[in-house]
Short mmCIF file of C-alpha atoms and ligand atoms in Angstrom, two decimals:
data_model
loop_
_atom_site.label_atom_id
_atom_site.label_comp_id
_atom_site.label_asym_id
_atom_site.label_seq_id
_atom_site.Cartn_x
_atom_site.Cartn_y
_atom_site.Cartn_z
CA MET A 1043 0.00 0.00 0.00
CA LYS A 1044 2.78 2.37 1.09
CA ARG A 1045 4.65 1.62 -2.17
CA THR A 1046 1.54 2.38 -4.20
CA VAL A 1047 1.05 5.76 -2.49
CA LEU A 1048 4.72 6.63 -3.00
CA GLY A 1049 4.48 5.49 -6.61
CA LEU A 1050 1.45 7.69 -7.15
CA ALA A 1051 3.17 10.67 -5.55
CA ALA A 1052 6.22 10.18 -7.78
CA ALA A 1053 4.06 9.88 -10.88
CA LEU A 1054 2.17 13.02 -9.87
CA SER A 1055 5.33 15.06 -9.32
CA LEU A 1056 6.75 13.82 -12.65
CA ALA A 1057 3.54 14.84 -14.38
CA LEU A 1058 3.68 18.27 -12.71
CA ALA A 1059 7.30 18.73 -13.75
CA GLY A 1060 6.40 17.64 -17.27
CA GLY A 1061 3.48 20.04 -17.21
CA ALA A 1062 5.70 22.90 -16.15
CA HIS A 1063 8.04 22.10 -19.04
CA ALA A 1064 5.19 21.90 -21.44
CA GLN A 1065 3.80 25.25 -20.31
CA ALA A 1066 3.67 27.38 -23.39
CA TYR A 1067 6.07 30.27 -24.01
CA PRO A 1068 5.92 32.98 -22.77
CA THR A 1069 5.51 32.46 -19.05
CA LYS A 1070 6.86 35.91 -18.08
CA PRO A 1071 7.18 39.40 -19.65
CA VAL A 1072 9.21 39.77 -22.83
CA THR A 1073 11.69 42.65 -22.97
CA MET A 1074 11.82 44.50 -26.28
CA ILE A 1075 14.96 46.63 -26.45
CA VAL A 1076 14.59 49.91 -28.33
CA PRO A 1077 18.11 51.08 -29.15
CA PHE A 1078 17.25 54.81 -29.13
CA ALA A 1079 15.73 57.40 -26.80
CA ALA A 1080 12.04 57.32 -25.96
CA GLY A 1081 9.73 59.34 -28.17
CA GLY A 1082 11.60 58.70 -31.44
CA PRO A 1083 10.46 56.64 -34.42
CA THR A 1084 11.77 53.27 -33.21
CA ASP A 1085 10.20 53.77 -29.80
CA ILE A 1086 6.88 54.84 -31.34
CA ILE A 1087 6.63 51.77 -33.58
CA ALA A 1088 7.79 49.44 -30.78
CA ARG A 1089 5.17 50.74 -28.37
CA ILE A 1090 2.29 50.56 -30.86
CA VAL A 1091 3.16 47.07 -32.10
CA GLY A 1092 4.33 45.82 -28.68
CA ASP A 1093 1.06 46.88 -27.14
CA HIS A 1094 -0.92 44.49 -29.33
CA MET A 1095 1.72 41.73 -29.19
CA SER A 1096 1.26 41.72 -25.39
CA LYS A 1097 -2.39 40.79 -25.88
CA THR A 1098 -1.59 37.87 -28.18
CA LEU A 1099 1.30 36.60 -26.08
CA GLY A 1100 -0.65 36.90 -22.82
CA GLN A 1101 2.43 38.52 -21.30
CA GLN A 1102 3.56 42.12 -21.26
CA VAL A 1103 6.05 43.23 -23.92
CA VAL A 1104 8.14 45.64 -21.87
CA ILE A 1105 9.96 48.34 -23.81
CA GLU A 1106 13.48 49.10 -22.60
CA ASN A 1107 15.30 52.05 -24.18
CA VAL A 1108 19.05 51.34 -24.40
CA ALA A 1109 20.47 54.19 -26.47
CA GLY A 1110 24.00 54.86 -27.70
CA ALA A 1111 26.40 54.44 -30.65
CA GLY A 1112 23.74 54.86 -33.35
CA GLY A 1113 21.60 52.09 -31.86
CA THR A 1114 24.37 49.48 -31.82
CA THR A 1115 24.66 49.49 -28.00
CA GLY A 1116 21.06 48.36 -27.53
CA ILE A 1117 21.12 45.86 -30.38
CA THR A 1118 24.36 44.34 -29.05
CA ARG A 1119 22.70 43.98 -25.64
CA ALA A 1120 19.62 42.32 -27.15
CA LEU A 1121 21.43 39.95 -29.50
CA THR A 1122 23.93 38.77 -26.88
CA ALA A 1123 21.17 38.06 -24.33
CA ALA A 1124 20.14 34.47 -23.51
CA PRO A 1125 18.37 33.07 -26.61
CA ASP A 1126 15.20 32.15 -24.72
CA GLY A 1127 12.63 34.43 -26.37
CA TYR A 1128 12.50 36.81 -23.41
CA THR A 1129 14.80 39.46 -24.93
CA ILE A 1130 14.11 40.77 -28.40
CA ALA A 1131 14.90 44.05 -30.18
CA MET A 1132 13.19 46.57 -32.42
CA GLY A 1133 15.91 47.51 -34.88
CA HIS A 1134 15.83 49.18 -38.28
CA LEU A 1135 17.53 49.91 -41.58
CA GLY A 1136 20.33 51.56 -39.61
CA THR A 1137 21.09 48.97 -36.94
CA PHE A 1138 20.58 45.93 -39.20
CA SER A 1139 21.67 47.07 -42.68
CA ALA A 1140 23.86 50.17 -42.23
CA ALA A 1141 25.77 49.43 -39.01
CA PRO A 1142 27.95 46.60 -40.39
CA ALA A 1143 29.43 48.95 -43.02
CA THR A 1144 29.77 51.76 -40.49
CA TYR A 1145 31.34 49.96 -37.53
CA PRO A 1146 34.23 47.65 -38.50
CA GLY A 1147 34.26 46.09 -34.99
CA LEU A 1148 30.50 45.58 -34.69
CA LYS A 1149 29.72 42.93 -32.07
CA TYR A 1150 26.73 41.44 -33.84
CA ASP A 1151 26.03 40.08 -37.30
CA PRO A 1152 22.54 40.89 -38.58
CA ILE A 1153 22.89 38.53 -41.53
CA ASN A 1154 24.32 35.34 -39.99
CA GLY A 1155 24.18 35.97 -36.26
CA MET A 1156 20.60 36.76 -35.31
CA GLN A 1157 17.08 35.40 -35.56
CA PRO A 1158 14.90 37.78 -37.60
CA ILE A 1159 11.22 37.84 -36.57
CA GLY A 1160 9.71 40.24 -39.10
CA MET A 1161 9.42 43.76 -40.37
CA ALA A 1162 7.10 45.93 -38.29
CA GLY A 1163 6.72 49.00 -40.51
CA GLY A 1164 8.11 50.98 -43.41
CA THR A 1165 9.09 54.48 -42.35
CA PRO A 1166 9.53 56.91 -45.28
CA ILE A 1167 12.26 59.52 -44.91
CA LEU A 1168 11.63 63.25 -44.91
CA ILE A 1169 14.07 66.12 -45.18
CA VAL A 1170 12.84 68.44 -42.45
CA GLY A 1171 14.05 71.87 -41.41
CA ARG A 1172 13.37 74.34 -38.63
CA LYS A 1173 10.28 76.36 -39.43
CA ASN A 1174 12.02 79.71 -39.86
CA LEU A 1175 14.67 78.54 -42.35
CA ASP A 1176 14.70 80.97 -45.29
CA ALA A 1177 14.56 78.27 -47.97
CA ALA A 1178 10.95 77.88 -49.05
CA ASP A 1179 11.34 74.60 -50.94
CA LEU A 1180 13.80 71.76 -51.55
CA LYS A 1181 15.53 73.44 -54.50
CA ALA A 1182 16.17 76.59 -52.43
CA PHE A 1183 17.30 74.51 -49.45
CA VAL A 1184 19.74 72.47 -51.56
CA ALA A 1185 21.11 75.67 -53.15
CA ALA A 1186 21.58 77.28 -49.73
CA VAL A 1187 23.36 74.22 -48.27
CA LYS A 1188 25.64 73.97 -51.30
CA ALA A 1189 26.49 77.67 -51.16
CA ASN A 1190 27.17 77.77 -47.40
CA PRO A 1191 27.62 74.27 -46.01
CA ASP A 1192 29.22 75.52 -42.79
CA LYS A 1193 26.11 77.55 -41.93
CA PHE A 1194 23.92 74.45 -41.50
CA ASN A 1195 23.64 72.23 -38.43
CA GLU A 1196 22.42 68.74 -39.09
CA ALA A 1197 20.99 66.53 -36.33
CA HIS A 1198 21.25 62.76 -36.36
CA ALA A 1199 21.01 59.83 -33.98
CA GLY A 1200 24.62 58.65 -34.21
CA LEU A 1201 26.76 56.92 -36.84
CA GLY A 1202 24.85 54.13 -38.52
CA SER A 1203 21.44 55.40 -37.40
CA VAL A 1204 18.74 55.93 -40.03
CA SER A 1205 18.98 59.72 -39.81
CA TRP A 1206 22.77 59.62 -40.20
CA THR A 1207 22.64 57.03 -43.00
CA THR A 1208 19.94 58.75 -45.01
CA CYS A 1209 21.44 62.24 -44.61
CA THR A 1210 24.84 60.80 -45.57
CA LEU A 1211 23.28 59.73 -48.88
CA PHE A 1212 21.58 63.13 -49.23
CA LYS A 1213 24.83 65.03 -48.65
CA GLY A 1214 26.65 62.68 -51.02
CA ILE A 1215 24.24 63.71 -53.78
CA LEU A 1216 24.72 67.38 -52.91
CA GLY A 1217 28.49 66.96 -52.90
CA THR A 1218 28.69 68.45 -49.40
CA PRO A 1219 29.63 65.43 -47.32
CA LYS A 1220 30.88 67.46 -44.37
CA LEU A 1221 28.40 69.67 -42.52
CA ASN A 1222 28.23 70.57 -38.85
CA ALA A 1223 26.47 67.63 -37.31
CA VAL A 1224 25.14 67.07 -33.82
CA ALA A 1225 24.62 63.50 -32.59
CA TYR A 1226 21.68 62.74 -30.31
CA ARG A 1227 20.60 59.56 -28.51
CA GLY A 1228 17.68 59.39 -30.90
CA THR A 1229 15.76 61.66 -33.22
CA GLY A 1230 13.05 62.12 -30.55
CA PRO A 1231 15.29 64.54 -28.60
CA ALA A 1232 16.71 65.92 -31.88
CA LEU A 1233 13.19 66.80 -32.99
CA ASN A 1234 12.67 68.88 -29.83
CA ASP A 1235 15.74 70.90 -30.77
CA LEU A 1236 14.56 71.27 -34.37
CA VAL A 1237 11.21 72.59 -33.15
CA SER A 1238 12.94 75.06 -30.84
CA GLY A 1239 15.25 76.11 -33.69
CA GLN A 1240 18.55 75.00 -32.12
CA ILE A 1241 19.41 72.86 -35.13
CA ASP A 1242 18.64 73.45 -38.79
CA PHE A 1243 17.63 70.20 -40.39
CA MET A 1244 17.61 66.43 -40.35
CA CYS A 1245 16.56 63.43 -42.40
CA ASP A 1246 14.05 61.63 -40.24
CA GLN A 1247 11.45 58.90 -40.35
CA ILE A 1248 7.91 60.03 -40.97
CA VAL A 1249 6.41 58.49 -37.84
CA SER A 1250 8.02 60.92 -35.45
CA VAL A 1251 7.82 64.08 -37.57
CA SER A 1252 4.37 63.86 -39.20
CA GLU A 1253 2.51 65.49 -36.29
CA GLN A 1254 4.98 68.39 -36.13
CA VAL A 1255 4.83 68.89 -39.90
CA LYS A 1256 1.02 69.01 -39.74
CA ALA A 1257 1.19 71.44 -36.83
CA GLY A 1258 3.60 73.67 -38.79
CA THR A 1259 6.25 73.62 -36.07
CA ILE A 1260 8.84 72.34 -38.58
CA LYS A 1261 9.16 72.46 -42.38
CA ALA A 1262 9.10 69.33 -44.56
CA TYR A 1263 10.98 69.85 -47.82
CA ALA A 1264 10.33 66.46 -49.41
CA ILE A 1265 9.70 62.79 -48.85
CA ALA A 1266 12.36 60.50 -50.35
CA SER A 1267 9.84 57.92 -51.62
CA ALA A 1268 8.34 57.20 -55.02
CA GLN A 1269 4.92 58.41 -53.84
CA ARG A 1270 3.61 61.04 -51.47
CA SER A 1271 2.47 59.76 -48.09
CA PRO A 1272 -1.29 59.70 -47.39
CA ALA A 1273 -0.36 60.95 -43.91
CA LEU A 1274 1.26 64.09 -45.37
CA PRO A 1275 -0.32 64.58 -48.79
CA ASN A 1276 1.00 68.13 -49.15
CA VAL A 1277 4.66 67.13 -48.89
CA PRO A 1278 6.18 66.61 -52.39
CA THR A 1279 8.31 63.64 -53.29
CA THR A 1280 11.99 64.31 -53.94
CA THR A 1281 11.28 63.70 -57.64
CA GLU A 1282 8.56 66.35 -57.65
CA ALA A 1283 10.78 68.69 -55.65
CA GLY A 1284 13.70 68.42 -58.09
CA LEU A 1285 16.02 65.83 -56.50
CA PRO A 1286 14.94 62.51 -58.04
CA GLU A 1287 18.29 60.84 -57.25
CA TYR A 1288 17.44 60.94 -53.55
CA GLN A 1289 15.22 57.92 -52.88
CA ILE A 1290 15.51 55.79 -49.78
CA GLU A 1291 13.05 53.67 -47.81
CA ALA A 1292 13.63 53.01 -44.13
CA TRP A 1293 11.93 50.36 -42.04
CA ASN A 1294 11.74 48.93 -38.52
CA GLY A 1295 11.67 45.28 -37.58
CA ILE A 1296 12.03 42.78 -34.75
CA ALA A 1297 14.90 40.35 -34.15
CA ALA A 1298 15.92 37.94 -31.41
CA PRO A 1299 19.26 36.34 -30.50
CA LYS A 1300 20.39 33.49 -32.73
CA GLY A 1301 19.36 30.17 -31.20
CA THR A 1302 16.00 31.36 -29.88
CA PRO A 1303 13.76 28.24 -29.75
CA LYS A 1304 11.44 27.71 -32.70
CA GLU A 1305 8.40 27.67 -30.44
CA ALA A 1306 9.21 31.20 -29.22
CA VAL A 1307 10.05 32.43 -32.73
CA ASP A 1308 6.74 31.12 -34.06
CA ARG A 1309 4.82 32.78 -31.22
CA LEU A 1310 6.58 36.10 -31.81
CA VAL A 1311 5.99 35.97 -35.58
CA ASP A 1312 2.32 35.18 -34.93
CA ALA A 1313 2.00 38.03 -32.41
CA LEU A 1314 3.65 40.49 -34.80
CA ASN A 1315 1.31 39.46 -37.61
CA LYS A 1316 -1.76 39.68 -35.39
CA ALA A 1317 -0.68 43.18 -34.35
CA LEU A 1318 -0.24 44.26 -37.97
CA ASN A 1319 -3.65 42.82 -38.89
CA ASP A 1320 -5.43 44.50 -36.00
CA GLU A 1321 -7.60 47.40 -37.19
CA ASN A 1322 -6.79 49.73 -34.31
CA THR A 1323 -3.03 49.05 -34.49
CA LYS A 1324 -3.07 49.55 -38.26
CA LYS A 1325 -4.94 52.84 -37.84
CA ARG A 1326 -2.41 54.12 -35.31
CA LEU A 1327 0.50 53.18 -37.58
CA LEU A 1328 -1.05 54.54 -40.78
CA GLU A 1329 -2.01 57.87 -39.20
CA LEU A 1330 1.67 58.48 -38.50
CA GLY A 1331 2.66 57.58 -42.07
CA THR A 1332 3.93 54.04 -41.51
CA VAL A 1333 3.85 51.78 -44.57
CA LEU A 1334 2.49 48.35 -43.60
CA PRO A 1335 4.85 45.48 -44.50
CA THR A 1336 3.86 42.92 -47.12
CA ALA A 1337 2.95 39.40 -46.00
CA ALA A 1338 6.44 38.20 -47.00
CA GLU A 1339 8.25 40.99 -45.13
CA ARG A 1340 6.43 39.98 -41.92
CA THR A 1341 8.17 36.58 -41.92
CA PRO A 1342 11.70 35.79 -40.69
CA ASP A 1343 12.87 34.84 -44.20
CA GLY A 1344 11.32 37.88 -45.87
CA PHE A 1345 12.77 40.19 -43.24
CA ALA A 1346 16.20 38.55 -43.54
CA ALA A 1347 16.11 39.12 -47.32
CA LEU A 1348 15.27 42.80 -46.81
CA ILE A 1349 18.14 43.28 -44.34
CA LYS A 1350 20.57 41.64 -46.75
CA ARG A 1351 19.34 43.54 -49.80
CA ASP A 1352 19.64 46.94 -48.08
CA ALA A 1353 23.02 46.13 -46.52
CA ALA A 1354 24.36 45.36 -50.01
CA LYS A 1355 22.85 48.60 -51.35
CA LEU A 1356 24.24 50.81 -48.58
CA ASP A 1357 27.63 49.17 -48.14
CA PRO A 1358 29.71 51.10 -50.75
CA ALA A 1359 28.37 54.57 -49.84
CA LEU A 1360 28.69 54.03 -46.09
CA LYS A 1361 32.19 52.52 -46.19
CA ALA A 1362 33.31 55.60 -48.14
CA ALA A 1363 31.41 58.12 -45.99
CA PRO A 1364 33.32 60.51 -43.70
CA LYS A 1365 32.75 59.50 -40.05
C1 MLT B 2347 15.11 56.83 -33.25
O1 MLT B 2347 14.27 56.03 -32.86
O2 MLT B 2347 15.51 57.76 -32.56
C2 MLT B 2347 15.59 56.71 -34.66
O3 MLT B 2347 15.19 55.55 -35.28
C3 MLT B 2347 16.94 57.20 -34.82
C4 MLT B 2347 17.54 57.05 -36.17
O4 MLT B 2347 17.93 55.94 -36.50
O5 MLT B 2347 17.70 58.03 -36.90
#
């Protein structure tokens, strides 16, 4: 009798242990590292998408801002964390496609050394200036910068960030690679200084500047996309504004450390897709000017292909760029 009771107890504890193992991921909050300051484009997308992902996952997606070195500090932290699905990152064109060409000693490898989850949003680039700049349109602005490059202060979010990368391409086209530049921990804080007139211009992602452009607190000279944005229909494309060579599309997307279990990857991909299919989340993203990713871009393979394609595109210009 005693043996039977003991046997039952052992079987029960084995079943409980097995049950605990089988308990579905995630069993605790998931940290999503945003590698820039709060209030900037990466943070905005992460919070909107993360909000809905929390509902699907049944656990909070906690945003942690770890800024520095053009976003590479936060991404290094995320991608060297334990590959257990509890630390992921919201990176972008800069941290995943531009950083390898910008930082020779980069401590992560976006192409072979991480687990892509999916693209979260396309973020068109705008050339924006302080509201009292004399130049009324892009042609006048370009002429003024070319004539007096040392009179213009550019803001960016550090080497390899999207703002730095996209303005590097812009200045390359103008033939004025060296301007006075001020590095911030993100374009959220840079935007505050643009609004208050302490800096002159930047190349920034639509999601953080669209409200200020609509409010008239800053000037938008052009959007570097093939089409105007429905969020800012009055802003001309660079082609319409006379600089067709300047075309660049930025994006944000989620990645996890290499080796993250398939079960966790699948859950994260599913949660990202459910967020991007949710009407309210879509509305919030679209109002800010986000371009929703295609079905393929929302998958790990599609996102990996995008990272690789853009890294190859940016590599020559960024390796040659003054730093
Ligand atoms: C940010 O969130 O501050 C930006 O994505 C910075 C940038 O890369 O320009």
